Amino acid sequence: MDIPRYWRLKDQRYKLQGTKCNGCGHLSFPPRLVCPECKSRDYSDYRFKGRGTLYTYTIIYQAPDRFDDQAPYLVGLIDLEEGVRVTAQLTDMTLEEARIGMPLEMVIRQIYEDGARGPILYGFKFRPPFNRENR
Amino acid sequence: MRKVAIVGIGQTPVREHWQSNLRDLAVSALRDAMDDAGVETLDGVTVGNMLSGALSEQEHLGSLIVDYAGLDGVEGMKIEAACGSGGAAIRMAVKAVASGLMDTVGVVAVEKLTEYSGNHSTAALATAADADYETNMGLSFVGINALLMRRYMYEYKYDKRDFAVFPVNAHMNALHNPNAMFHFPIDTDTYASSKPVADPVSLLDASPIADGAAAVIVVAEEMVDRFKGKPISILACEVGTDTLALDNRKNPLWLRGVERSVKKAYYIAGVKPSDISLFEAHDAFSIMSALSLEASGFAEAGQGLRFAAETGVGIKGGLPMSTMGGLKGRGHPVGATGVYQVVEAIMQLRREVPAEIQVPDIKYAMTQNIGGSGATVITSILKCLNS
Ligand SMILES: [Zn+2]
């Protein structure tokens, strides 16, 4: 279990924090030291709002070891309102409910449990907006 | 720059080689290629491999394989570019020979994927993706291809059955290749009813993981007379790259890594897509075949499946593909695949394959090896030296 990695990634996992280029305004998630557009190295932290729509998704039946007990589960690519796309598990919905284009919002959930006695790792997932009128 | 040719080829059958270890597979293929070329020693060896560290607890493959191949003291190093490792190892050998630094370089690519359980191998294969932002979200490598396939079906209005053309053709051709993993034909119905791995990718979309090794001997074209094997020119061997993570690409359905690699290869070889007589694409998943046809200039965006169905990708079709089974039928020993593709293209050019799968009129053969979901792409264009 890689504790330094999870400590290091806490701003991304819990706050969806990326970077904004101070040269051209380009937004990145994950954070980037070099702007892919203007190549500037001058950037600020930028926190994404965590709202978007589903670009594509899959139902994982044969999962990597540490996710095995969760299968089958949904993973999607989400187009955030700010114009950046992220990868996340989809939650609070049945496997059949997923639709390309559906609105989604970020929530913090358990990603996986590292064995019966290991730490529980948390991070962002996406779900249909809690305010059901938006669905 | 010097022109470069291949004068020797070798391969092991693609199998679950429970009884053989990594080094023995590699040494068998490399020594077979040396015997084919008629060489006793080499200036250097590049080893293509992805997962020896994760699955065999063995890195440092270069010196290990050189030693066991009876090449004591020769330079050897491992090259890694996920599933593109084999193609990348050839690229390194081509650079060494074209530049004049070396005259004779052995390339051997090897993979052993059956040492552990399927789930453990699934996790190891996922290291081809972005560890922090894809794999740690529970995404498998198959899942990444499923994300692409779902979006492709949505945008271009295809049905799952439309993808059957690639695996059905691959299994048909593999039937005649003794080194292939699979020797059973499939039809559209068996394809459509196969069990989902990461929906919409099902078992018969996905190439099987397996063990194997393949090798080529790369030499300066001006020296081919010194060797025994029938020489084949490598007109181009070019690399294109793209972001590792799928979500970082503006249009994930357009493989920019493929486009970048193939454009350079066409330019350097002086050919265009319509000149290509056979295309060994990286058909690790059916969706990859469709996207590769498009980004390689054979079909417009969204028309890859239609192109395959209408032009024909069988041995006698307009663009034969997976002629010896491809990744789907021959099997996909990931880091070794890129060298298998080149070995098979050379067998086609030398007219050394069984009659049922010999492409009748063949001038230029193209191979394309892809690492990850398109982040590293190596495209090679080959031709008989004296034709
Ligand atoms: Zn910028």
Short mmCIF file of N, CA, C and O in Angstrom, two decimals, chain A residues 5-6 9 12-13 29-32 37 55-68 73 75-77 85-87 89 100 111-112 124, chain B residues 118-120 122-123 131-140 143 146-147 150-151 154-155 196-200 243 246-253:
data_model
loop_
_atom_site.label_atom_id
_atom_site.label_comp_id
_atom_site.label_asym_id
_atom_site.label_seq_id
_atom_site.Cartn_x
_atom_site.Cartn_y
_atom_site.Cartn_z
N ARG A 5 1.92 8.16 -1.83
CA ARG A 5 1.18 8.52 -3.02
C ARG A 5 -0.19 9.12 -2.65
O ARG A 5 -0.60 10.14 -3.19
N TYR A 6 -0.86 8.49 -1.69
CA TYR A 6 -2.19 8.99 -1.35
C TYR A 6 -2.15 10.30 -0.59
O TYR A 6 -3.02 11.15 -0.75
N LEU A 9 -1.49 12.94 -3.28
CA LEU A 9 -2.60 13.18 -4.23
C LEU A 9 -3.86 13.71 -3.54
O LEU A 9 -4.91 13.79 -4.17
N GLN A 12 -5.93 16.43 -5.19
CA GLN A 12 -6.60 15.98 -6.42
C GLN A 12 -7.78 15.08 -6.05
O GLN A 12 -8.89 15.24 -6.53
N ARG A 13 -7.55 14.14 -5.15
CA ARG A 13 -8.56 13.15 -4.79
C ARG A 13 -9.77 13.76 -4.08
O ARG A 13 -10.89 13.35 -4.28
N PHE A 29 -6.25 19.13 -15.64
CA PHE A 29 -6.39 18.12 -14.59
C PHE A 29 -5.96 16.81 -15.20
O PHE A 29 -6.49 16.44 -16.24
N PRO A 30 -5.00 16.11 -14.58
CA PRO A 30 -4.23 16.44 -13.37
C PRO A 30 -3.36 17.69 -13.54
O PRO A 30 -3.19 18.17 -14.66
N PRO A 31 -2.77 18.18 -12.42
CA PRO A 31 -1.89 19.34 -12.50
C PRO A 31 -0.72 19.07 -13.44
O PRO A 31 -0.24 17.94 -13.52
N ARG A 32 -0.29 20.11 -14.13
CA ARG A 32 0.87 19.98 -15.02
C ARG A 32 1.87 21.11 -14.74
O ARG A 32 1.45 22.25 -14.58
N GLU A 37 -0.42 23.89 -23.89
CA GLU A 37 -0.74 24.81 -24.99
C GLU A 37 0.40 25.80 -25.25
O GLU A 37 0.96 25.82 -26.33
N TYR A 55 -19.15 11.47 -20.84
CA TYR A 55 -18.66 11.38 -22.23
C TYR A 55 -18.71 9.94 -22.74
O TYR A 55 -19.11 9.66 -23.86
N THR A 56 -18.30 9.00 -21.88
CA THR A 56 -18.39 7.57 -22.21
C THR A 56 -18.23 6.79 -20.91
O THR A 56 -17.82 7.35 -19.90
N TYR A 57 -18.57 5.50 -20.94
CA TYR A 57 -18.45 4.70 -19.72
C TYR A 57 -18.27 3.23 -20.07
O TYR A 57 -18.48 2.82 -21.22
N THR A 58 -17.86 2.46 -19.07
CA THR A 58 -17.75 1.01 -19.23
C THR A 58 -18.20 0.33 -17.94
O THR A 58 -18.19 0.96 -16.88
N ILE A 59 -18.62 -0.90 -18.04
CA ILE A 59 -18.90 -1.72 -16.85
C ILE A 59 -17.77 -2.72 -16.73
O ILE A 59 -17.58 -3.56 -17.61
N ILE A 60 -16.99 -2.60 -15.66
CA ILE A 60 -15.85 -3.49 -15.45
C ILE A 60 -16.33 -4.79 -14.80
O ILE A 60 -16.85 -4.78 -13.69
N TYR A 61 -16.16 -5.90 -15.51
CA TYR A 61 -16.50 -7.21 -14.96
C TYR A 61 -15.25 -7.92 -14.43
O TYR A 61 -15.27 -8.55 -13.40
N GLN A 62 -14.16 -7.84 -15.21
CA GLN A 62 -12.91 -8.47 -14.78
C GLN A 62 -11.99 -7.35 -14.29
O GLN A 62 -11.43 -6.60 -15.10
N ALA A 63 -11.88 -7.21 -12.97
CA ALA A 63 -11.22 -6.04 -12.38
C ALA A 63 -9.79 -6.35 -11.95
O ALA A 63 -9.45 -7.51 -11.70
N PRO A 64 -8.95 -5.31 -11.86
CA PRO A 64 -7.63 -5.50 -11.25
C PRO A 64 -7.81 -5.97 -9.79
O PRO A 64 -8.83 -5.64 -9.16
N ASP A 65 -6.82 -6.72 -9.28
CA ASP A 65 -6.86 -7.33 -7.95
C ASP A 65 -7.59 -6.53 -6.87
O ASP A 65 -8.54 -6.99 -6.26
N ARG A 66 -7.13 -5.29 -6.64
CA ARG A 66 -7.63 -4.55 -5.48
C ARG A 66 -9.07 -4.06 -5.64
O ARG A 66 -9.67 -3.58 -4.70
N PHE A 67 -9.61 -4.16 -6.86
CA PHE A 67 -11.00 -3.75 -7.10
C PHE A 67 -11.91 -4.96 -7.30
O PHE A 67 -13.10 -4.81 -7.59
N ASP A 68 -11.33 -6.15 -7.18
CA ASP A 68 -12.03 -7.38 -7.54
C ASP A 68 -13.36 -7.53 -6.81
O ASP A 68 -14.37 -7.92 -7.40
N TYR A 73 -18.65 -2.89 -11.78
CA TYR A 73 -18.83 -1.48 -11.42
C TYR A 73 -18.62 -0.60 -12.64
O TYR A 73 -18.05 -1.03 -13.65
N VAL A 75 -17.12 2.73 -14.65
CA VAL A 75 -16.09 3.76 -14.74
C VAL A 75 -16.42 4.61 -15.95
O VAL A 75 -16.81 4.08 -17.00
N GLY A 76 -16.29 5.92 -15.81
CA GLY A 76 -16.61 6.80 -16.93
C GLY A 76 -15.58 7.88 -17.17
O GLY A 76 -14.69 8.10 -16.33
N LEU A 77 -15.67 8.52 -18.32
CA LEU A 77 -14.95 9.76 -18.57
C LEU A 77 -15.99 10.87 -18.46
O LEU A 77 -17.05 10.79 -19.09
N ARG A 85 -11.65 16.95 -19.09
CA ARG A 85 -12.25 15.62 -18.96
C ARG A 85 -11.50 14.83 -17.90
O ARG A 85 -10.27 14.87 -17.86
N VAL A 86 -12.23 14.12 -17.04
CA VAL A 86 -11.58 13.31 -15.99
C VAL A 86 -12.13 11.89 -16.00
O VAL A 86 -13.22 11.63 -16.50
N THR A 87 -11.35 10.96 -15.42
CA THR A 87 -11.73 9.55 -15.30
C THR A 87 -12.17 9.29 -13.87
O THR A 87 -11.47 9.68 -12.94
N GLN A 89 -14.93 6.56 -11.17
CA GLN A 89 -16.02 5.60 -11.02
C GLN A 89 -17.33 6.35 -10.91
O GLN A 89 -17.39 7.48 -10.42
N ILE A 100 -24.64 8.08 -21.93
CA ILE A 100 -23.77 9.14 -22.44
C ILE A 100 -24.56 10.44 -22.44
O ILE A 100 -25.71 10.46 -22.86
N ILE A 111 -12.73 4.49 -2.31
CA ILE A 111 -12.28 3.94 -3.61
C ILE A 111 -12.02 2.44 -3.46
O ILE A 111 -12.49 1.64 -4.23
N TYR A 112 -11.21 2.09 -2.46
CA TYR A 112 -11.08 0.67 -2.12
C TYR A 112 -10.50 0.52 -0.73
O TYR A 112 -9.95 1.45 -0.14
N PHE A 124 -12.56 10.97 -5.31
CA PHE A 124 -13.79 11.40 -6.00
C PHE A 124 -14.39 10.30 -6.86
O PHE A 124 -13.69 9.48 -7.44
N GLY B 118 -5.01 -14.47 -13.38
CA GLY B 118 -5.50 -13.48 -14.33
C GLY B 118 -5.64 -12.09 -13.74
O GLY B 118 -5.26 -11.11 -14.37
N ASN B 119 -6.15 -11.99 -12.50
CA ASN B 119 -6.34 -10.67 -11.89
C ASN B 119 -5.03 -9.94 -11.67
O ASN B 119 -4.94 -8.74 -11.82
N HIS B 120 -4.00 -10.72 -11.28
CA HIS B 120 -2.70 -10.11 -11.06
C HIS B 120 -2.12 -9.59 -12.38
O HIS B 120 -1.58 -8.49 -12.45
N THR B 122 -3.93 -8.71 -14.94
CA THR B 122 -4.76 -7.57 -15.31
C THR B 122 -4.21 -6.29 -14.67
O THR B 122 -4.10 -5.25 -15.33
N ALA B 123 -3.82 -6.39 -13.39
CA ALA B 123 -3.26 -5.23 -12.70
C ALA B 123 -1.92 -4.83 -13.30
O ALA B 123 -1.63 -3.65 -13.48
N ALA B 131 -1.03 5.67 -13.90
CA ALA B 131 -1.24 4.99 -12.61
C ALA B 131 -2.06 5.83 -11.64
O ALA B 131 -2.95 5.33 -10.97
N ASP B 132 -1.76 7.14 -11.56
CA ASP B 132 -2.42 7.98 -10.56
C ASP B 132 -3.86 8.32 -10.93
O ASP B 132 -4.70 8.51 -10.04
N TYR B 133 -4.16 8.43 -12.22
CA TYR B 133 -5.46 8.99 -12.61
C TYR B 133 -6.34 8.08 -13.45
O TYR B 133 -7.45 8.43 -13.78
N GLU B 134 -5.83 6.94 -13.86
CA GLU B 134 -6.68 5.98 -14.58
C GLU B 134 -6.78 4.68 -13.77
O GLU B 134 -7.84 4.28 -13.33
N THR B 135 -5.62 4.04 -13.58
CA THR B 135 -5.59 2.74 -12.92
C THR B 135 -6.13 2.83 -11.49
O THR B 135 -6.85 1.95 -11.04
N ASN B 136 -5.78 3.90 -10.79
CA ASN B 136 -6.24 4.03 -9.40
C ASN B 136 -7.71 4.37 -9.28
O ASN B 136 -8.24 4.52 -8.18
N MET B 137 -8.39 4.56 -10.39
CA MET B 137 -9.84 4.74 -10.39
C MET B 137 -10.55 3.40 -10.61
O MET B 137 -11.76 3.35 -10.78
N GLY B 138 -9.79 2.33 -10.71
CA GLY B 138 -10.39 1.02 -10.92
C GLY B 138 -10.53 0.67 -12.39
O GLY B 138 -11.22 -0.28 -12.76
N LEU B 139 -9.86 1.43 -13.23
CA LEU B 139 -9.94 1.19 -14.67
C LEU B 139 -8.92 0.13 -15.05
O LEU B 139 -7.74 0.24 -14.71
N SER B 140 -9.35 -0.90 -15.76
CA SER B 140 -8.43 -1.90 -16.29
C SER B 140 -8.03 -1.48 -17.69
O SER B 140 -8.61 -0.56 -18.26
N GLY B 143 -10.81 -1.99 -19.87
CA GLY B 143 -11.78 -0.93 -19.62
C GLY B 143 -11.51 0.32 -20.45
O GLY B 143 -12.45 0.97 -20.93
N ALA B 146 -12.80 -0.28 -23.71
CA ALA B 146 -14.27 -0.28 -23.66
C ALA B 146 -14.81 1.15 -23.69
O ALA B 146 -15.84 1.42 -24.33
N LEU B 147 -14.12 2.08 -23.03
CA LEU B 147 -14.53 3.49 -23.06
C LEU B 147 -14.52 4.01 -24.50
O LEU B 147 -15.43 4.71 -24.94
N ARG B 150 -17.43 2.21 -26.60
CA ARG B 150 -18.76 2.75 -26.30
C ARG B 150 -18.98 4.09 -27.01
O ARG B 150 -20.01 4.33 -27.62
N ARG B 151 -17.99 4.97 -26.91
CA ARG B 151 -18.14 6.31 -27.51
C ARG B 151 -18.21 6.20 -29.04
O ARG B 151 -18.96 6.92 -29.69
N TYR B 154 -21.57 5.09 -30.09
CA TYR B 154 -22.53 6.18 -29.87
C TYR B 154 -22.40 7.25 -30.97
O TYR B 154 -23.39 7.66 -31.57
N GLU B 155 -21.17 7.65 -31.24
CA GLU B 155 -20.98 8.75 -32.21
C GLU B 155 -21.27 8.33 -33.63
O GLU B 155 -21.81 9.10 -34.41
N PRO B 196 -18.97 -10.54 -21.44
CA PRO B 196 -18.32 -9.23 -21.31
C PRO B 196 -17.15 -9.24 -20.32
O PRO B 196 -17.24 -9.88 -19.28
N VAL B 197 -16.07 -8.55 -20.69
CA VAL B 197 -14.92 -8.38 -19.79
C VAL B 197 -15.00 -6.99 -19.17
O VAL B 197 -14.87 -6.82 -17.97
N ALA B 198 -15.20 -5.99 -20.05
CA ALA B 198 -15.48 -4.62 -19.62
C ALA B 198 -16.43 -4.11 -20.70
O ALA B 198 -16.00 -3.74 -21.78
N ASP B 199 -17.69 -4.13 -20.40
CA ASP B 199 -18.73 -3.85 -21.38
C ASP B 199 -18.51 -2.48 -22.04
O ASP B 199 -18.25 -1.52 -21.33
N PRO B 200 -18.58 -2.35 -23.38
CA PRO B 200 -18.99 -3.34 -24.38
C PRO B 200 -17.90 -4.26 -24.93
O PRO B 200 -18.14 -4.97 -25.89
N THR B 243 -0.77 11.52 -25.34
CA THR B 243 -0.88 11.48 -23.88
C THR B 243 -1.14 10.05 -23.43
O THR B 243 -1.81 9.28 -24.12
N LEU B 246 -6.26 8.65 -21.51
CA LEU B 246 -7.28 8.86 -22.54
C LEU B 246 -8.01 10.18 -22.32
O LEU B 246 -8.31 10.92 -23.27
N ASP B 247 -8.29 10.49 -21.03
CA ASP B 247 -9.10 11.69 -20.75
C ASP B 247 -8.37 12.98 -21.08
O ASP B 247 -8.98 14.04 -21.14
N ASN B 248 -7.06 12.92 -21.29
CA ASN B 248 -6.30 14.12 -21.63
C ASN B 248 -6.27 14.42 -23.13
O ASN B 248 -5.65 15.37 -23.56
N ARG B 249 -6.95 13.57 -23.91
CA ARG B 249 -6.97 13.80 -25.36
C ARG B 249 -8.24 14.52 -25.76
O ARG B 249 -9.32 14.15 -25.31
N LYS B 250 -8.09 15.54 -26.63
CA LYS B 250 -9.27 16.32 -27.04
C LYS B 250 -10.29 15.42 -27.72
O LYS B 250 -11.48 15.47 -27.42
N ASN B 251 -9.85 14.61 -28.66
CA ASN B 251 -10.75 13.67 -29.31
C ASN B 251 -10.17 12.26 -29.18
O ASN B 251 -9.37 11.84 -30.00
N PRO B 252 -10.58 11.52 -28.15
CA PRO B 252 -9.99 10.20 -27.92
C PRO B 252 -10.20 9.23 -29.10
O PRO B 252 -9.46 8.25 -29.23
N LEU B 253 -11.20 9.50 -29.94
CA LEU B 253 -11.47 8.58 -31.06
C LEU B 253 -10.52 8.79 -32.24
O LEU B 253 -10.57 8.04 -33.22
#
